[in-house]
Structure formats: C-alpha cells, structure tokens
mmCIF file of C-alpha atoms in Angstrom:
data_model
loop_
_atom_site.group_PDB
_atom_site.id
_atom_site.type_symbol
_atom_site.label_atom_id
_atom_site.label_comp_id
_atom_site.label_asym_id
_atom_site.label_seq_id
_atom_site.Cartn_x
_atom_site.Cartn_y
_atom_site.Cartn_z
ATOM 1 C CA UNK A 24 -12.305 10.074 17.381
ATOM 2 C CA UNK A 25 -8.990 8.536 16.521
ATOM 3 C CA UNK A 26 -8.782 7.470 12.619
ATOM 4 C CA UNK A 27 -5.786 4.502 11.298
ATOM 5 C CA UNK A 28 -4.562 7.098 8.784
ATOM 6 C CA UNK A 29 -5.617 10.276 10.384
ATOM 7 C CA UNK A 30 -4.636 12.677 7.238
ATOM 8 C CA UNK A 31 -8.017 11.977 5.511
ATOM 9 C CA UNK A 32 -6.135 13.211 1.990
ATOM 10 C CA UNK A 33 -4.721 9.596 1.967
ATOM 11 C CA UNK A 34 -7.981 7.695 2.600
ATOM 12 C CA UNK A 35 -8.140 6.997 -1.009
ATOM 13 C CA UNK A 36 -8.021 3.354 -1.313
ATOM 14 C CA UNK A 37 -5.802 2.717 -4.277
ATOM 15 C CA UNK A 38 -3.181 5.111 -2.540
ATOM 16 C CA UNK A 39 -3.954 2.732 1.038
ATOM 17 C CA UNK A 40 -3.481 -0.472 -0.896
ATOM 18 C CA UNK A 41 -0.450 0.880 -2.347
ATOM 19 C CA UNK A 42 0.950 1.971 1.088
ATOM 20 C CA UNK A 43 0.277 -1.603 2.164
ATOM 21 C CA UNK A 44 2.025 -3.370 -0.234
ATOM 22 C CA UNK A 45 5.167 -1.128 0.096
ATOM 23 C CA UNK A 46 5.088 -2.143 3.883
ATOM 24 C CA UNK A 47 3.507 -5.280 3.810
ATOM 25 C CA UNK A 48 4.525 -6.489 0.407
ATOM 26 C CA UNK A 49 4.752 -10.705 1.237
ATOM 27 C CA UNK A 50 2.346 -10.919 3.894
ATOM 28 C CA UNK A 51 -1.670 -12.226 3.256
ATOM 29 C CA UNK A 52 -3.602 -10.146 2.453
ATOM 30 C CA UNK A 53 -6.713 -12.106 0.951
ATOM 31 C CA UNK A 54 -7.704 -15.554 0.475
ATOM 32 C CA UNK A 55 -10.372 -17.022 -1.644
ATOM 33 C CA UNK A 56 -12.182 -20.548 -1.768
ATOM 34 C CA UNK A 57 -12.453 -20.306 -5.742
ATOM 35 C CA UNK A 58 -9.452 -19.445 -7.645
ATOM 36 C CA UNK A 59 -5.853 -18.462 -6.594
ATOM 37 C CA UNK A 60 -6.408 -19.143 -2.975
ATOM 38 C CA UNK A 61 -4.188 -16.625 -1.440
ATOM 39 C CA UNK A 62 -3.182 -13.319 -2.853
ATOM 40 C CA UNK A 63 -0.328 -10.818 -0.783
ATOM 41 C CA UNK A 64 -0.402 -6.520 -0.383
ATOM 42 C CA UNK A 65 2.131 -6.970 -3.343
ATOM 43 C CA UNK A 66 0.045 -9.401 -5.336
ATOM 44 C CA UNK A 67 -2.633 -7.588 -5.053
ATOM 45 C CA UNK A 68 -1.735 -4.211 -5.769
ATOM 46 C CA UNK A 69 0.465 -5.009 -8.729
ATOM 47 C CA UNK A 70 -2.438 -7.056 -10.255
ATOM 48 C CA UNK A 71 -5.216 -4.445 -9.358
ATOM 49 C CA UNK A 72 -2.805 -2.066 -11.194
ATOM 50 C CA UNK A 73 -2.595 -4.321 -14.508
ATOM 51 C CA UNK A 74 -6.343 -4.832 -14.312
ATOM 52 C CA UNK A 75 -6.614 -0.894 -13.941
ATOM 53 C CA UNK A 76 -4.754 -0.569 -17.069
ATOM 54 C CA UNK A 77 -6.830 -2.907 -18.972
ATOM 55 C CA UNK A 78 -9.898 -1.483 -17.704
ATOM 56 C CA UNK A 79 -8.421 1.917 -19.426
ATOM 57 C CA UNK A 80 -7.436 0.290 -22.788
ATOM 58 C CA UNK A 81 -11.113 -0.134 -22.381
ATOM 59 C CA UNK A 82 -12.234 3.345 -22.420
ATOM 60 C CA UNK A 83 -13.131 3.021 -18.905
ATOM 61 C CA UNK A 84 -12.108 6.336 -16.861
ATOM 62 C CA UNK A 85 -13.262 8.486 -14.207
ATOM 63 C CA UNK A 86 -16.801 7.967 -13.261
ATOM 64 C CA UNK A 87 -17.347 5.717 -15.726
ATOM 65 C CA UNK A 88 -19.454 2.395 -14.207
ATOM 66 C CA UNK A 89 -17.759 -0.794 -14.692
ATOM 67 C CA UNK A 90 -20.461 -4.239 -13.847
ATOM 68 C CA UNK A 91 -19.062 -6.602 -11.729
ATOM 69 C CA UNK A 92 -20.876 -9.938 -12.013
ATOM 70 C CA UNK A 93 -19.083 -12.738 -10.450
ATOM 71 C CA UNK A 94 -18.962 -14.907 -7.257
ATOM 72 C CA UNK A 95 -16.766 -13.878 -4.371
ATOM 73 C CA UNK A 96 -13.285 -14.516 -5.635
ATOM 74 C CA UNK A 97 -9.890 -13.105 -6.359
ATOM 75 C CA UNK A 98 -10.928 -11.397 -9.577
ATOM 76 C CA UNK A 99 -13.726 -9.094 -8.242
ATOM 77 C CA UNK A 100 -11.863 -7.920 -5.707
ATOM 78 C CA UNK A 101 -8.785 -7.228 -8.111
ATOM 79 C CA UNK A 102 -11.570 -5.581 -10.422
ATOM 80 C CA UNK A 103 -13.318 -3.784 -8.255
ATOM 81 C CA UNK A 104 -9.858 -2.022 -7.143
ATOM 82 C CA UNK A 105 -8.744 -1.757 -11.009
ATOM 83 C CA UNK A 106 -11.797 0.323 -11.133
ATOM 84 C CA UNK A 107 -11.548 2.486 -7.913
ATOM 85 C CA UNK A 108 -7.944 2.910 -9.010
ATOM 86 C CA UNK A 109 -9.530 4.897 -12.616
ATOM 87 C CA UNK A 110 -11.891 6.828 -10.044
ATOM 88 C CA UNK A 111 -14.855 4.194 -11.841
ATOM 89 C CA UNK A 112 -17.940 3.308 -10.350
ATOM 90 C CA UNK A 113 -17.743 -0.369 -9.364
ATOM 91 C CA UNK A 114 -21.436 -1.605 -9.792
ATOM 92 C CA UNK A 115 -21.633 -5.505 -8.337
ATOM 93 C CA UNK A 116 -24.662 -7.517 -9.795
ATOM 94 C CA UNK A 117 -25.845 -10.113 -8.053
ATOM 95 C CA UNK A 118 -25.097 -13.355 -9.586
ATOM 96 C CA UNK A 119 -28.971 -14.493 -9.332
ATOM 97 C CA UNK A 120 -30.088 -11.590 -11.468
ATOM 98 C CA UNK A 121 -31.471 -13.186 -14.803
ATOM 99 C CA UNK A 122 -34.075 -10.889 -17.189
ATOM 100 C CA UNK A 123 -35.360 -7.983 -16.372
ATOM 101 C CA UNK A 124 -33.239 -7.538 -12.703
ATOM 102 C CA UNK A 125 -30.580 -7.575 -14.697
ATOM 103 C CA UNK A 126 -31.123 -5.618 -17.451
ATOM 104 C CA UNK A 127 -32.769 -3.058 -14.787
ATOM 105 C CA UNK A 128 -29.485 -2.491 -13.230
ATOM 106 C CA UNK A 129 -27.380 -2.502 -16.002
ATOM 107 C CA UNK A 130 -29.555 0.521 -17.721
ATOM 108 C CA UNK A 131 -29.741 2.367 -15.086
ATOM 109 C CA UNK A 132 -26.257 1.876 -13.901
ATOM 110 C CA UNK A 133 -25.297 2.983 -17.513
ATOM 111 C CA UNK A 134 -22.681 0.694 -17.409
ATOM 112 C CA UNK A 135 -20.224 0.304 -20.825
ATOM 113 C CA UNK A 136 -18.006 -2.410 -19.186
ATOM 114 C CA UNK A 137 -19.004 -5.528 -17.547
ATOM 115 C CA UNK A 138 -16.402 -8.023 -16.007
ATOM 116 C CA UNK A 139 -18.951 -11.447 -15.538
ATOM 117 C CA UNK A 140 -17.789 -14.897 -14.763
ATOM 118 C CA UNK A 141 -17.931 -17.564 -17.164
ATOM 119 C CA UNK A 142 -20.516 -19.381 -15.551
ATOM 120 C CA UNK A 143 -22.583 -16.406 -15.317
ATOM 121 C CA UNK A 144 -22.253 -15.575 -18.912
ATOM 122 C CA UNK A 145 -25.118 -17.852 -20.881
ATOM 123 C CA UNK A 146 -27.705 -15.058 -18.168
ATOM 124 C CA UNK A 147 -25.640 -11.690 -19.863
ATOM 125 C CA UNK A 148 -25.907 -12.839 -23.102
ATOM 126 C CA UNK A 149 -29.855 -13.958 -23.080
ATOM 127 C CA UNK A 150 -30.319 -10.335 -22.067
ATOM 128 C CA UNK A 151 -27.327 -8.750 -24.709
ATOM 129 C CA UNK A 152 -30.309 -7.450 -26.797
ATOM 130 C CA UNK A 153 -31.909 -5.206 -23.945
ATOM 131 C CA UNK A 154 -28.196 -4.483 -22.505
ATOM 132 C CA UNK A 155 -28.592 -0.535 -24.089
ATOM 133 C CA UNK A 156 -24.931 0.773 -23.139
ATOM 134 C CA UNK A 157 -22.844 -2.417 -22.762
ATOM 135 C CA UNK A 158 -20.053 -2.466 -25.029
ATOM 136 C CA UNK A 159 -17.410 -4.583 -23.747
ATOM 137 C CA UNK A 160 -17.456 -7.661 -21.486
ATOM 138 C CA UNK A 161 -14.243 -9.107 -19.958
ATOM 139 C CA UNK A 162 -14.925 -12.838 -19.013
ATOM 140 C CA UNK A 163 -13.079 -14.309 -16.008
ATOM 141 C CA UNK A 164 -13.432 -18.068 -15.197
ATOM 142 C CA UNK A 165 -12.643 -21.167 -17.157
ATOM 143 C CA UNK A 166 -13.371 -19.969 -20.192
ATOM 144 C CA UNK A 167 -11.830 -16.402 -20.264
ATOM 145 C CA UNK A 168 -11.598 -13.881 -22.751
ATOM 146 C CA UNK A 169 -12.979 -10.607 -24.145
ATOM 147 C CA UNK A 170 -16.066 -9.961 -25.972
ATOM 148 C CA UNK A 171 -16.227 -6.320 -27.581
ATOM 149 C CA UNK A 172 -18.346 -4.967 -30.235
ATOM 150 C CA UNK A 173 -18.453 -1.745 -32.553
ATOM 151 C CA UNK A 174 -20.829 1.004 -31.775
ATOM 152 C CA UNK A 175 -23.249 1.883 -28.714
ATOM 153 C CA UNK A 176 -24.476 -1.710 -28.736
ATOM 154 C CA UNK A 177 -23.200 -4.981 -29.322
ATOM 155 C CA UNK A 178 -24.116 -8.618 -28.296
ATOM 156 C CA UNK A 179 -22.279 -10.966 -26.179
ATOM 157 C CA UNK A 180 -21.008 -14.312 -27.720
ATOM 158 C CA UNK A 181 -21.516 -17.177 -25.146
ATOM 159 C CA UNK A 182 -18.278 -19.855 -26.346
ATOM 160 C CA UNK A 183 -20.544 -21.501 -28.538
ATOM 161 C CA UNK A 184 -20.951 -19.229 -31.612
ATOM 162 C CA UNK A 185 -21.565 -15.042 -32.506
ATOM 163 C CA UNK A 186 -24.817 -13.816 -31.047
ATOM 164 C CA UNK A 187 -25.762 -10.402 -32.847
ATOM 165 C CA UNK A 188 -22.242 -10.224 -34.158
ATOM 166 C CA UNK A 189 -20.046 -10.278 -31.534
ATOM 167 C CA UNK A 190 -16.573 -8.810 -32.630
ATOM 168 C CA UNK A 191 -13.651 -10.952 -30.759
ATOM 169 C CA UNK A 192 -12.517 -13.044 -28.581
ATOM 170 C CA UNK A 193 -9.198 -13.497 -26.894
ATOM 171 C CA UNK A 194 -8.072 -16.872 -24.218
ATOM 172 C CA UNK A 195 -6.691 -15.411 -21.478
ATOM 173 C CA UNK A 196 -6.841 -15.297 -17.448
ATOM 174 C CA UNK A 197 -8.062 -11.190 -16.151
ATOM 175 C CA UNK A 198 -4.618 -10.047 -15.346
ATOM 176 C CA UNK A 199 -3.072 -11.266 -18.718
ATOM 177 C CA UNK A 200 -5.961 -10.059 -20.928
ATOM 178 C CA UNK A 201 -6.026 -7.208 -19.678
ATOM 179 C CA UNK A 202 -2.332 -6.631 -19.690
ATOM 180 C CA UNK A 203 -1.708 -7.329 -23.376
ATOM 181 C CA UNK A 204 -3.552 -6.099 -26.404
#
C-alpha cells in the first residue's frame, strides 16, 4: 500500500497542515456556509496556531480534553486543530445535546475547556451547575467572549447577567480573544 506522505513520523496533522501552508499558502483550503466563507493553507494554519496559543493561556496542554460545541463552521475546525496542535483531546458535542446528554459527555469527557457557539450557549449554561470540571468557556458567534471562573467549578454567564458568579467577560472574535490577554 502506497501512503501520500509515506514517512509515517510526519503524519501528525499540525506538522501536515503546516507543510501545506508552506506549499500551498494562497490556495482554498476550506469554505464554510456560516462565517468567513473561505479560509487558505496559510489562513488556516496561522489562525489554528493563534487559537493553539490561546487554548494554552488556558491551561489546556497535552491530553487535556477541550469541548467543541458549535455548528459546522470556520471556528471548529480552527479549534479543533488549535487543540490537536497542544496534543488535546478534541471532544465535539452535538449541538442538540440539552440536560443530561450533555452533561453526560462533558463528565465523562472530563473536559476543563469548552469552545460553544453563542447560540448554543443559553443549553451550557442551564446545565453550568452539573458541568463538574468545566472551568473556562470560549464563546464564538455573535456574541463572543470568554467566560472563566476561579476554582474546580464555575458557572457560565449567558449575556444577560452572572449565573453562579461568573468571573469575566471579554468582546472579541476566537482568533483575537484568544490572541490577546
């Protein structure tokens, strides 16, 4: 059997996309209904690389699980490679999951970090209180910004007011949030 990139020391896929973009840096690579419509190798891989960097200002490292609860657009792909670039465990959630699904998979998943569309974020927070090892939510959509508490636990705020104390929140889009402190 004949592999693309037959040295299976490079099949990492941070190292891949990287090789891309270095080749392939103006040319499409992806291209989404909802948001930015049309991301290149080189848009992507510099952006997965600032969303990597956030995701470590996070606390999020090597096998850590990072949530992933949004619709398919340009963000969860950039997050999900963030992630894979830390070595994380990318853990998507289906965007249906309300109650107990959700808080199922985000227990047992273990999950600290959660990046969740805004849209999606009124079904997080109704479940913040059973969320046992969330600690930071990154918020991508319309209404972006970054939720983080103190401690092992912390509730979610929702855009219209503190639920359980929720610590901060920042107006940003994913790349620049997670870019700057």
């Amino acid at each position: 059997m004949t592999f693309a990139v037959p040295d299976r020391r490079r099949w990492c896929l941070p190292e891949l996309l990287g090789e891309q973009a270095r080749a392939h840096g103006d040319r499409p690579f992806l291209s989404f209904a909802l948001g930015d419509g049309e991301l290149t190798y080189g848009d992507v891989a510099e952006a997965s690389d600032i969303v990597a960097a956030g995701l470590a200002r996070l606390g999020v490292g090597r096998g850590d699980r990072v949530l992933l609860m949004m619709r398919t657009r340009a963000e969860f792909v950039l997050a999900w490679l963030g992630a894979a670039r830390l070595g994380a465990v990318q853990v998507p959630v289906n965007v249906d999951y309300r109650g107990h699904f959700l808080e199922h998979l985000a227990n047992t998943a273990a999950a600290e970090v959660l990046v969740v569309e805004d849209i999606l974020l009124d079904a997080v927070a109704a479940s913040s209180a059973r969320l046992e090892h969330l600690r930071a939510a990154v918020v991508v959509g319309g209404d972006v910004g970054v939720v983080h508490g103190r401690g092992p636990r912390h509730a979610l705020g929702d855009g219209r007011g503190d639920l359980h104390g929720a610590a901060e929140r920042r107006e940003h889009h994913l790349g620049a949030l997670l870019l700057r402190e």
